[in-house]
Amino acid sequence: ESEAEEHDVVVIGGGPGGYVAAIKAAQEGLKTACVEKRGALGGTCLNVGCIPSKSLLNNSHIYHQILHDVKNRGIDVGDVKLNLTQMMKAKEQSVSGLTKGIEFLFKRNGVDYVKGTGTIAGEHEIRVSPLDGGEPQTLRAKNIIIATGSEATPFTGLEIDEKRIITSTGAIALTEVPEKMVVIGGGIIGLEMGSVWSRLGSEVTVVEYLGAIGGPGMDAEMAKTMQRILQKQGMKFKLNTKVMGGDVESDNIKINVESAKDGKSEAIDADVVLVAIGRRPYTAGLGLENVGIEVDERGRIVIDQEYRTKIPHIRVIGDVTFGAMLAHKAEEEGIAAVEYIKKGYGHVNYGAIPSVMYTHPEAAWVGQTEQEVKATGKAYNIGSFPFSANSRAKTNLDNTEGMVKFITDKETDRILGIHIIGPNAGEMIAEGVLAMEYGASSEDIGRTSHAHPTLSEAFKEAAMAAFSKPIHA
Ligand code: FAD
Ligand code: NAI
């Protein structure tokens, strides 16, 4: 065994939480190593999550648009054919470019990239089993940051093979378009990946246990609107429906479902079944038991407000601990955890973390939903503005069914939440996040000039609607 190397910070996991923490720590002058077992940096997000799914969403949207939408724009096209192999190659190109980019950033900032599985062996000791199968190595660390992320929650009784019974990892890598796809779970993964395969020609049925799609955190009015839009695009929904199990036969899969309301059962045929019922923290092989670090009943590593476990120099960030499982949330925590180590203080504003669902149109939101505000008992105003009345959305003939919705404090006009369904909602929400960071009122936004003709005028007019009246509706 080689001699133990001493680091100020060793980060376990090279996803958005881990790699950002490692770069930040190195920038702060701390001697830093990052241990990653995947063989590539970027974690779930870059390798099998955010990036490949958005590549497929973008390109399947273009395909769908050429098939169904360009004719009335005055563009006649000939034979349109899907080349799925090439679409997957385009995806792989984006992924490999970005993961290599992080490797470059590690070099530039002087982060030691250790390829292997890290196990916490002692309070200051990480044993690494190298990816290439060589001798285990020991790293010594003054501080440890755990950023081991999450994995798909399995569905008991349906064994994942990533070919016919798949998680999102299989859903970004299918080699042919299934005729019939059943999606278990109408959350973000179900709707994004369901959209991809629906656009490419699958008959997609989404089975959701609850009475609304969108997963936790989506405003009820937005969820309803989104469901209506996706239904028009051809996706089918079975809400309030429980999946009881499935029969996997050689040429067909039968998914048995039961209505949560009246107990009526039926079987849905599928060629491919996507299990998208949430993700769970990943701590296998991490060695938490060696140092007595605890996880809660959902497997999340327990930490305090400074990201410390009960061993204060072992901190935890990202999907493997509390909070939204989002890449940008993990990144903010990576920065804050390092600042705690270096300076003794750090901060993440959990009230202003945006969520984006990259369907078409996109859904994006920040702050509280209307149902959450209502539950607090606080008096509130709603200001909403439809894209059907926005000049740019009309000019672009781009999905004018969505809207911008502001929820404000009736007394102070302070913004409590912003919800958008529309083209480019994911970019537009940044303005809302900034407004909330600065404690803005809807009047602040309503009196701010927005360029004409842009989609963001709908944002301004929704703000105007919250404290006064919009002009164009
Ligand atoms: P991860 O990205 O999961 O990284 C953890 C890393 O740690 C992994 O690479 C793993 O190999 C490594 N690791 C684990 N244990 C060890 C060990 N013992 N030793 C060494 N290495 C180890 N979020 C968004 O914000 N926007 C999106 O558009 C989005 N799209 C998504 C689409 C899909 C299909 C999925 C599945 C997720 C998506 N997410 C998205 C969520 C996002 O991917 C996660 O929130 C994010 O990756 C969490 O970052 P993390 O650093 O906490 O963990
Ligand atoms: P999710 O939590 O968003 O949605 C899961 C859905 O499945 C919920 O609506 C839930 O009610 C339903 N469900 C649970 N058990 C069920 C059952 N037995 N039968 C039927 N329905 C059931 O989880 P999802 O979609 O798997 O995504 C996991 C996480 O990944 C997200 O919460 C998000 O944090 C992250 N992600 C983020 C993306 C983005 O930011 N654009 C994209 C994809 C994933």
XYZ file of C-alpha atoms and ligand atoms in Angstrom:
570
model
C 0.000 0.000 0.000
C 1.243 3.472 -0.864
C 1.832 6.012 1.883
C -1.183 7.988 3.120
C -1.370 11.400 1.489
C -2.495 14.336 3.614
C -5.174 16.660 2.227
C -7.059 19.611 3.696
C -10.239 18.408 1.986
C -11.181 15.087 0.440
C -14.494 15.097 -1.422
C -16.181 11.737 -2.014
C -18.261 11.891 -5.193
C -17.621 13.945 -8.324
C -21.176 15.086 -9.164
C -22.399 18.701 -9.230
C -22.126 18.896 -5.438
C -18.736 17.203 -5.155
C -16.896 18.642 -8.134
C -18.009 22.208 -7.346
C -16.939 21.787 -3.704
C -13.568 20.427 -4.843
C -12.905 23.294 -7.262
C -14.025 25.875 -4.709
C -11.817 24.325 -2.001
C -8.794 24.377 -4.307
C -9.546 27.989 -5.229
C -9.528 28.792 -1.512
C -5.983 27.431 -1.285
C -6.915 24.134 0.364
C -5.111 20.984 -0.774
C -7.992 19.022 -2.240
C -8.735 15.600 -3.690
C -11.968 14.329 -5.213
C -12.681 10.590 -5.253
C -15.054 9.382 -7.987
C -15.811 5.781 -8.873
C -17.756 6.259 -12.109
C -14.763 6.738 -14.377
C -16.030 10.185 -15.346
C -16.707 13.384 -13.460
C -20.076 15.174 -13.336
C -22.050 12.552 -11.406
C -25.616 11.586 -12.188
C -26.333 14.993 -13.661
C -23.770 15.053 -16.447
C -23.537 11.342 -17.157
C -27.080 9.982 -16.865
C -29.294 12.855 -15.717
C -29.693 16.552 -16.536
C -27.483 16.689 -19.608
C -28.354 13.549 -21.611
C -32.064 14.012 -20.855
C -31.971 17.626 -22.065
C -30.125 16.614 -25.220
C -32.875 14.112 -26.029
C -35.597 16.574 -25.048
C -34.165 19.212 -27.358
C -33.642 16.942 -30.336
C -36.903 15.019 -29.983
C -38.663 18.387 -29.840
C -37.062 19.444 -33.121
C -38.094 16.131 -34.710
C -41.640 16.477 -33.417
C -41.819 20.062 -34.598
C -40.665 19.138 -38.099
C -43.285 16.388 -38.247
C -46.218 18.335 -36.844
C -45.514 22.026 -36.769
C -43.366 23.454 -39.569
C -45.880 23.075 -42.396
C -48.075 25.900 -41.143
C -44.944 28.064 -40.859
C -44.483 27.791 -44.600
C -41.850 25.097 -44.541
C -42.575 21.974 -46.578
C -40.230 19.119 -45.849
C -39.820 15.809 -47.626
C -39.298 12.443 -46.057
C -38.624 12.903 -42.337
C -36.906 9.984 -40.689
C -35.708 9.394 -37.177
C -32.081 8.317 -36.854
C -32.064 7.250 -33.229
C -28.437 6.097 -33.348
C -27.354 9.570 -34.407
C -29.611 11.212 -31.808
C -27.915 9.102 -29.127
C -24.488 10.015 -30.541
C -25.330 13.705 -30.331
C -26.278 13.125 -26.695
C -23.027 11.277 -25.985
C -21.037 14.070 -27.582
C -22.596 16.651 -25.245
C -21.981 14.429 -22.221
C -18.361 13.600 -22.982
C -17.506 17.213 -23.837
C -18.858 18.390 -20.509
C -17.387 15.639 -18.321
C -13.938 16.176 -19.879
C -14.409 19.889 -19.275
C -14.618 19.237 -15.546
C -11.478 17.146 -15.665
C -9.783 20.126 -17.267
C -11.122 22.422 -14.525
C -9.694 20.040 -11.901
C -6.268 20.278 -13.540
C -6.437 24.027 -13.882
C -7.391 24.469 -10.216
C -5.050 21.786 -8.880
C -7.654 19.305 -7.599
C -6.319 15.727 -7.328
C -8.748 13.490 -9.211
C -8.696 10.051 -7.603
C -10.469 7.406 -9.672
C -11.953 4.807 -7.390
C -14.478 3.965 -4.695
C -13.952 5.852 -1.469
C -14.748 4.292 1.900
C -14.508 6.215 5.131
C -12.195 4.047 7.202
C -11.621 6.422 10.099
C -12.479 9.955 11.100
C -9.639 11.326 8.955
C -9.081 8.391 6.635
C -10.519 7.420 3.265
C -9.607 4.120 1.685
C -9.835 4.118 -2.077
C -10.245 0.955 -4.157
C -8.923 2.129 -7.513
C -11.083 1.747 -10.601
C -8.257 0.057 -12.480
C -8.157 -2.695 -9.861
C -4.768 -1.712 -8.417
C -3.741 -1.706 -4.746
C -6.041 0.186 -2.349
C -4.792 3.629 -1.430
C -5.366 5.617 1.754
C -6.023 9.343 1.772
C -5.774 11.337 4.973
C -7.992 14.385 5.285
C -8.466 17.235 7.748
C -11.973 17.621 6.306
C -14.195 15.203 4.405
C -17.122 16.244 2.216
C -19.565 13.483 1.299
C -21.355 14.066 -2.010
C -22.310 10.551 -3.081
C -25.673 11.506 -4.577
C -28.696 9.328 -5.184
C -30.068 6.442 -7.211
C -33.468 5.522 -8.654
C -35.890 4.077 -6.107
C -36.734 0.546 -7.268
C -40.299 -0.707 -7.591
C -40.707 -3.877 -5.579
C -41.700 -6.744 -7.839
C -40.422 -5.245 -11.089
C -36.788 -6.052 -11.605
C -34.840 -3.361 -13.427
C -32.906 -4.662 -16.454
C -32.535 -1.197 -18.088
C -33.828 -2.673 -21.358
C -37.531 -3.408 -20.813
C -37.975 -2.428 -17.177
C -35.982 0.749 -17.014
C -35.084 3.716 -14.835
C -34.109 7.067 -16.329
C -30.708 5.519 -17.090
C -32.319 3.065 -19.505
C -34.677 5.748 -20.782
C -31.800 7.854 -22.114
C -30.277 4.864 -23.902
C -33.043 2.862 -25.617
C -31.944 1.528 -28.987
C -35.402 1.547 -30.539
C -38.630 3.418 -30.037
C -41.002 1.235 -27.988
C -44.504 0.929 -29.344
C -46.043 1.198 -25.905
C -44.404 2.665 -22.845
C -45.882 2.709 -19.364
C -44.380 5.241 -16.976
C -44.809 4.574 -13.266
C -44.758 7.968 -11.531
C -45.910 11.267 -13.016
C -43.092 13.327 -11.505
C -40.364 15.209 -13.325
C -38.537 12.179 -14.726
C -41.775 10.561 -15.873
C -42.917 13.681 -17.697
C -39.545 14.574 -19.231
C -38.638 11.095 -20.428
C -42.264 10.299 -21.252
C -42.249 13.396 -23.490
C -39.091 12.276 -25.285
C -40.445 8.850 -26.235
C -43.932 10.129 -26.946
C -42.478 12.638 -29.435
C -40.424 9.892 -31.042
C -43.534 7.786 -31.582
C -44.307 5.721 -28.464
C -47.773 5.505 -27.018
C -47.002 6.680 -23.493
C -49.261 6.078 -20.487
C -48.278 7.700 -17.206
C -49.620 6.052 -14.061
C -49.573 8.333 -11.034
C -50.561 7.412 -7.530
C -51.596 10.947 -6.547
C -54.323 13.119 -8.048
C -51.896 15.440 -9.827
C -48.794 15.211 -11.988
C -45.527 17.117 -11.565
C -44.206 15.529 -8.400
C -43.839 17.267 -5.079
C -43.642 21.070 -5.153
C -45.636 21.888 -8.264
C -48.422 24.445 -7.958
C -51.782 22.666 -8.378
C -53.064 25.041 -11.056
C -49.831 24.627 -13.014
C -49.974 20.845 -12.699
C -53.476 20.826 -14.168
C -52.476 23.117 -17.030
C -49.422 21.021 -17.769
C -51.449 17.835 -17.809
C -53.883 19.340 -20.297
C -51.025 20.429 -22.568
C -49.241 17.070 -22.443
C -52.504 15.237 -23.101
C -52.958 17.315 -26.259
C -49.480 16.210 -27.287
C -50.625 12.603 -27.033
C -49.550 11.435 -23.584
C -52.118 9.499 -21.564
C -52.548 9.845 -17.829
C -54.001 7.595 -15.199
C -54.096 9.543 -11.959
C -55.161 8.283 -8.537
C -53.966 4.923 -9.758
C -51.795 2.428 -7.928
C -49.464 0.042 -9.709
C -49.896 -3.327 -8.037
C -47.275 -5.224 -9.993
C -46.518 -6.573 -13.423
C -46.152 -9.725 -15.470
C -43.104 -9.690 -17.657
C -43.615 -12.062 -20.593
C -41.219 -12.627 -23.441
C -43.127 -10.441 -25.903
C -45.211 -8.217 -23.645
C -45.364 -6.704 -20.188
C -48.635 -6.378 -18.341
C -48.794 -3.697 -15.684
C -51.571 -4.284 -13.191
C -53.091 -1.146 -11.775
C -55.838 -0.366 -9.326
C -57.839 2.819 -8.946
C -57.059 4.415 -5.586
C -60.641 5.684 -5.539
C -62.885 2.714 -6.294
C -60.449 -0.191 -6.255
C -61.195 -1.111 -9.887
C -58.312 -2.946 -11.458
C -57.062 -3.285 -15.022
C -53.965 -4.346 -16.918
C -52.016 -2.060 -19.248
C -49.823 -3.538 -21.981
C -46.311 -2.244 -22.459
C -43.128 -3.011 -24.336
C -41.084 -0.882 -21.974
C -41.858 0.220 -18.415
C -40.151 3.279 -16.956
C -39.951 3.268 -13.171
C -39.845 6.916 -12.061
C -41.144 6.959 -8.505
C -38.415 9.102 -6.987
C -34.754 8.814 -6.065
C -33.099 7.743 -2.810
C -29.788 8.692 -1.198
C -26.821 6.542 -2.187
C -24.446 5.472 0.582
C -23.563 1.875 -0.332
C -19.927 1.082 0.386
C -19.301 4.505 1.877
C -18.440 3.123 5.307
C -20.653 5.425 7.388
C -20.914 2.631 9.946
C -17.138 2.737 10.481
C -17.452 6.165 12.070
C -21.007 5.968 13.408
C -22.610 8.527 11.070
C -26.388 8.190 10.958
C -28.971 8.224 8.206
C -32.676 8.988 8.710
C -35.627 6.723 7.872
C -35.337 7.697 4.211
C -31.621 7.002 4.041
C -30.542 10.648 4.083
C -27.345 11.388 5.981
C -28.235 13.464 9.023
C -26.525 16.865 9.204
C -26.858 20.203 10.995
C -27.254 23.637 9.386
C -23.546 23.831 8.643
C -23.683 20.510 6.730
C -21.842 18.749 9.608
C -22.451 15.181 10.639
C -21.920 14.369 14.274
C -18.243 14.274 13.347
C -17.866 18.001 12.724
C -15.144 17.831 10.081
C -17.205 15.380 7.976
C -19.755 17.373 5.993
C -22.482 16.278 3.550
C -24.036 18.006 0.529
C -26.393 17.303 -2.384
C -28.830 14.478 -3.075
C -27.461 12.233 -0.312
C -28.820 14.553 2.375
C -31.935 16.710 2.958
C -33.661 18.986 0.466
C -34.528 19.102 -3.205
C -32.613 16.680 -5.390
C -31.395 19.264 -7.871
C -27.978 19.852 -9.385
C -27.897 23.585 -8.676
C -28.964 22.988 -5.058
C -26.045 20.552 -4.660
C -23.687 23.125 -6.209
C -24.757 25.905 -3.838
C -24.221 23.569 -0.902
C -20.779 22.653 -2.243
C -19.739 26.297 -2.136
C -21.308 26.906 1.282
C -19.732 23.792 2.848
C -16.273 24.901 1.699
C -16.883 28.411 3.010
C -17.766 26.943 6.401
C -14.483 25.043 6.347
C -12.386 27.990 5.229
C -14.141 30.965 6.854
C -16.558 29.564 9.400
C -19.662 30.871 7.642
C -21.609 30.121 4.474
C -25.150 30.489 3.183
C -27.735 28.938 0.881
C -31.144 30.586 0.487
C -33.409 27.546 0.285
C -36.387 29.844 -0.298
C -35.024 30.882 -3.679
C -34.014 27.700 -5.465
C -35.697 27.351 -8.855
C -37.238 24.177 -10.251
C -37.514 23.595 -13.976
C -39.253 20.835 -15.881
C -37.888 20.705 -19.407
C -40.996 19.571 -21.257
C -42.367 21.720 -24.073
C -43.539 24.147 -22.969
C -41.310 24.227 -19.918
C -42.610 24.574 -16.385
C -40.564 26.589 -13.903
C -41.142 27.861 -10.427
C -39.547 29.396 -7.349
C -40.805 30.018 -3.826
C -44.114 28.787 -2.487
C -47.050 27.239 -4.345
C -50.520 28.720 -3.913
C -51.573 25.736 -1.811
C -48.576 26.255 0.483
C -49.308 29.963 0.907
C -52.965 29.202 1.574
C -51.966 26.737 4.282
C -50.025 29.455 6.127
C -53.240 31.488 6.438
C -51.514 34.588 5.057
C -53.602 36.941 2.878
C -52.240 36.916 -0.661
C -52.726 38.300 -4.162
C -52.479 36.403 -7.418
C -51.318 38.082 -10.605
C -51.318 36.009 -13.730
C -50.822 36.668 -17.410
C -51.332 34.209 -20.271
C -48.797 33.754 -23.074
C -51.783 33.818 -25.454
C -51.806 37.584 -24.886
C -48.030 37.976 -25.295
C -46.911 39.364 -28.637
C -43.728 37.303 -28.946
C -45.402 33.984 -28.103
C -48.057 34.798 -30.699
C -45.474 35.809 -33.302
C -43.516 32.622 -32.737
C -46.671 30.486 -32.842
C -45.108 28.807 -29.873
C -47.395 27.137 -27.427
C -49.498 29.941 -26.107
C -51.388 27.822 -23.559
C -49.144 28.648 -20.647
C -48.957 31.561 -18.252
C -46.965 33.399 -15.617
C -48.415 33.454 -12.118
C -47.246 35.591 -9.212
C -48.263 34.996 -5.610
C -47.621 38.028 -3.415
C -48.183 39.025 0.188
C -51.397 41.092 0.192
C -50.093 43.424 2.860
C -46.526 44.089 1.698
C -46.641 43.062 -1.998
C -43.513 40.971 -1.385
C -43.236 38.040 -3.818
C -43.972 34.662 -2.215
C -43.853 32.464 -5.305
C -43.650 32.597 -9.094
C -44.902 29.837 -11.405
C -44.466 29.750 -15.158
C -45.577 27.417 -17.921
C -44.337 28.580 -21.266
C -41.620 28.550 -23.866
C -38.298 29.323 -22.166
C -39.836 29.286 -18.689
C -36.575 27.762 -17.428
C -34.607 30.845 -18.476
C -37.337 33.291 -17.488
C -37.523 32.002 -13.904
C -34.003 33.350 -13.279
C -35.505 36.837 -13.163
C -37.940 35.660 -10.529
C -35.202 34.002 -8.465
C -33.167 37.190 -8.504
C -36.242 39.200 -7.516
C -36.864 36.903 -4.554
C -33.187 36.992 -3.520
C -33.455 40.775 -3.371
C -36.786 40.690 -1.556
C -38.570 42.434 -4.447
C -42.250 43.351 -4.594
C -44.384 42.705 -7.652
C -44.452 46.474 -8.170
C -40.643 46.498 -8.446
C -40.933 44.139 -11.418
C -44.051 45.743 -12.890
C -42.234 49.080 -13.052
C -39.093 47.614 -14.622
C -38.785 48.023 -18.398
C -38.821 44.738 -20.326
C -37.860 44.666 -24.008
C -40.569 44.411 -26.647
C -41.400 41.991 -28.177
C -40.146 39.392 -25.711
C -41.691 36.569 -23.738
C -40.488 38.306 -20.591
C -43.130 40.980 -21.073
C -45.568 38.323 -19.878
C -43.490 38.166 -16.694
C -43.765 41.922 -16.207
C -47.502 41.929 -16.915
C -48.169 39.123 -14.451
C -46.346 41.242 -11.845
C -48.498 44.227 -12.828
C -51.573 42.052 -12.412
C -50.535 41.260 -8.853
C -50.427 44.870 -7.594
C -52.569 46.681 -10.163
C -53.720 45.704 -13.665
C -51.932 44.382 -16.741
C -52.253 46.398 -19.964
C -52.680 43.614 -22.512
C -55.241 41.356 -20.857
P -24.562 12.857 -8.007
O -24.653 13.689 -9.213
O -25.418 11.656 -7.928
O -23.031 12.433 -7.886
C -22.577 11.545 -6.946
C -21.335 10.854 -7.482
O -20.706 10.164 -6.415
C -21.606 9.815 -8.542
O -20.914 10.114 -9.728
C -21.143 8.503 -7.918
O -20.520 7.639 -8.866
C -20.155 8.973 -6.899
N -19.993 8.081 -5.754
C -20.960 7.533 -4.972
N -20.425 6.823 -3.969
C -19.081 6.913 -4.133
C -17.981 6.393 -3.411
N -18.140 5.654 -2.284
N -16.741 6.659 -3.863
C -16.547 7.419 -4.975
N -17.551 7.949 -5.677
C -18.805 7.705 -5.261
N -31.300 18.202 -11.639
C -31.394 19.465 -12.102
O -31.112 20.397 -11.360
N -31.793 19.721 -13.384
C -32.112 18.726 -14.242
O -32.459 18.991 -15.390
C -32.032 17.393 -13.789
N -32.334 16.368 -14.611
C -32.221 15.089 -14.157
C -32.554 14.060 -15.015
C -32.452 12.750 -14.607
C -32.811 11.647 -15.556
C -31.989 12.467 -13.281
C -31.838 11.064 -12.818
C -31.660 13.490 -12.420
C -31.778 14.813 -12.843
N -31.486 15.885 -11.999
C -31.606 17.169 -12.458
C -31.024 15.679 -10.612
C -29.486 15.827 -10.529
O -28.899 14.887 -11.396
C -29.017 15.601 -9.099
O -29.721 16.452 -8.223
C -27.529 15.889 -8.967
O -26.786 15.083 -9.831
C -27.072 15.685 -7.530
O -25.722 15.937 -7.421
P -24.824 15.232 -6.310
O -23.455 15.804 -6.516
O -25.452 15.350 -5.005
O -24.832 13.673 -6.673
P -40.560 12.698 -8.274
O -40.511 12.680 -6.815
O -40.460 13.990 -8.996
O -41.909 12.043 -8.774
C -42.260 10.743 -8.458
C -43.739 10.569 -8.689
O -44.049 9.204 -8.583
C -44.588 11.324 -7.662
O -45.559 12.076 -8.339
C -45.189 10.190 -6.834
O -46.476 10.497 -6.350
C -45.242 9.066 -7.829
N -45.226 7.730 -7.252
C -44.482 7.285 -6.206
N -44.720 5.985 -5.982
C -45.628 5.593 -6.910
C -46.275 4.369 -7.196
N -46.013 3.278 -6.491
N -47.139 4.335 -8.221
C -47.392 5.443 -8.968
N -46.816 6.621 -8.720
C -45.945 6.705 -7.719
O -39.425 11.665 -8.734
P -38.773 11.347 -10.155
O -39.618 11.850 -11.265
O -38.384 9.924 -10.112
O -37.466 12.225 -10.121
C -36.551 12.105 -9.041
C -35.882 13.403 -8.779
O -34.896 13.690 -9.762
C -36.810 14.609 -8.814
O -37.491 14.776 -7.602
C -35.862 15.721 -9.071
O -35.328 16.130 -7.842
C -34.774 15.076 -9.915
N -34.952 15.460 -11.319
C -34.968 16.775 -11.665
C -35.164 17.158 -12.970
C -35.191 18.596 -13.297
O -34.830 19.399 -12.459
N -35.609 18.990 -14.490
C -35.356 16.187 -14.027
C -35.356 14.837 -13.558
C -35.144 14.520 -12.259
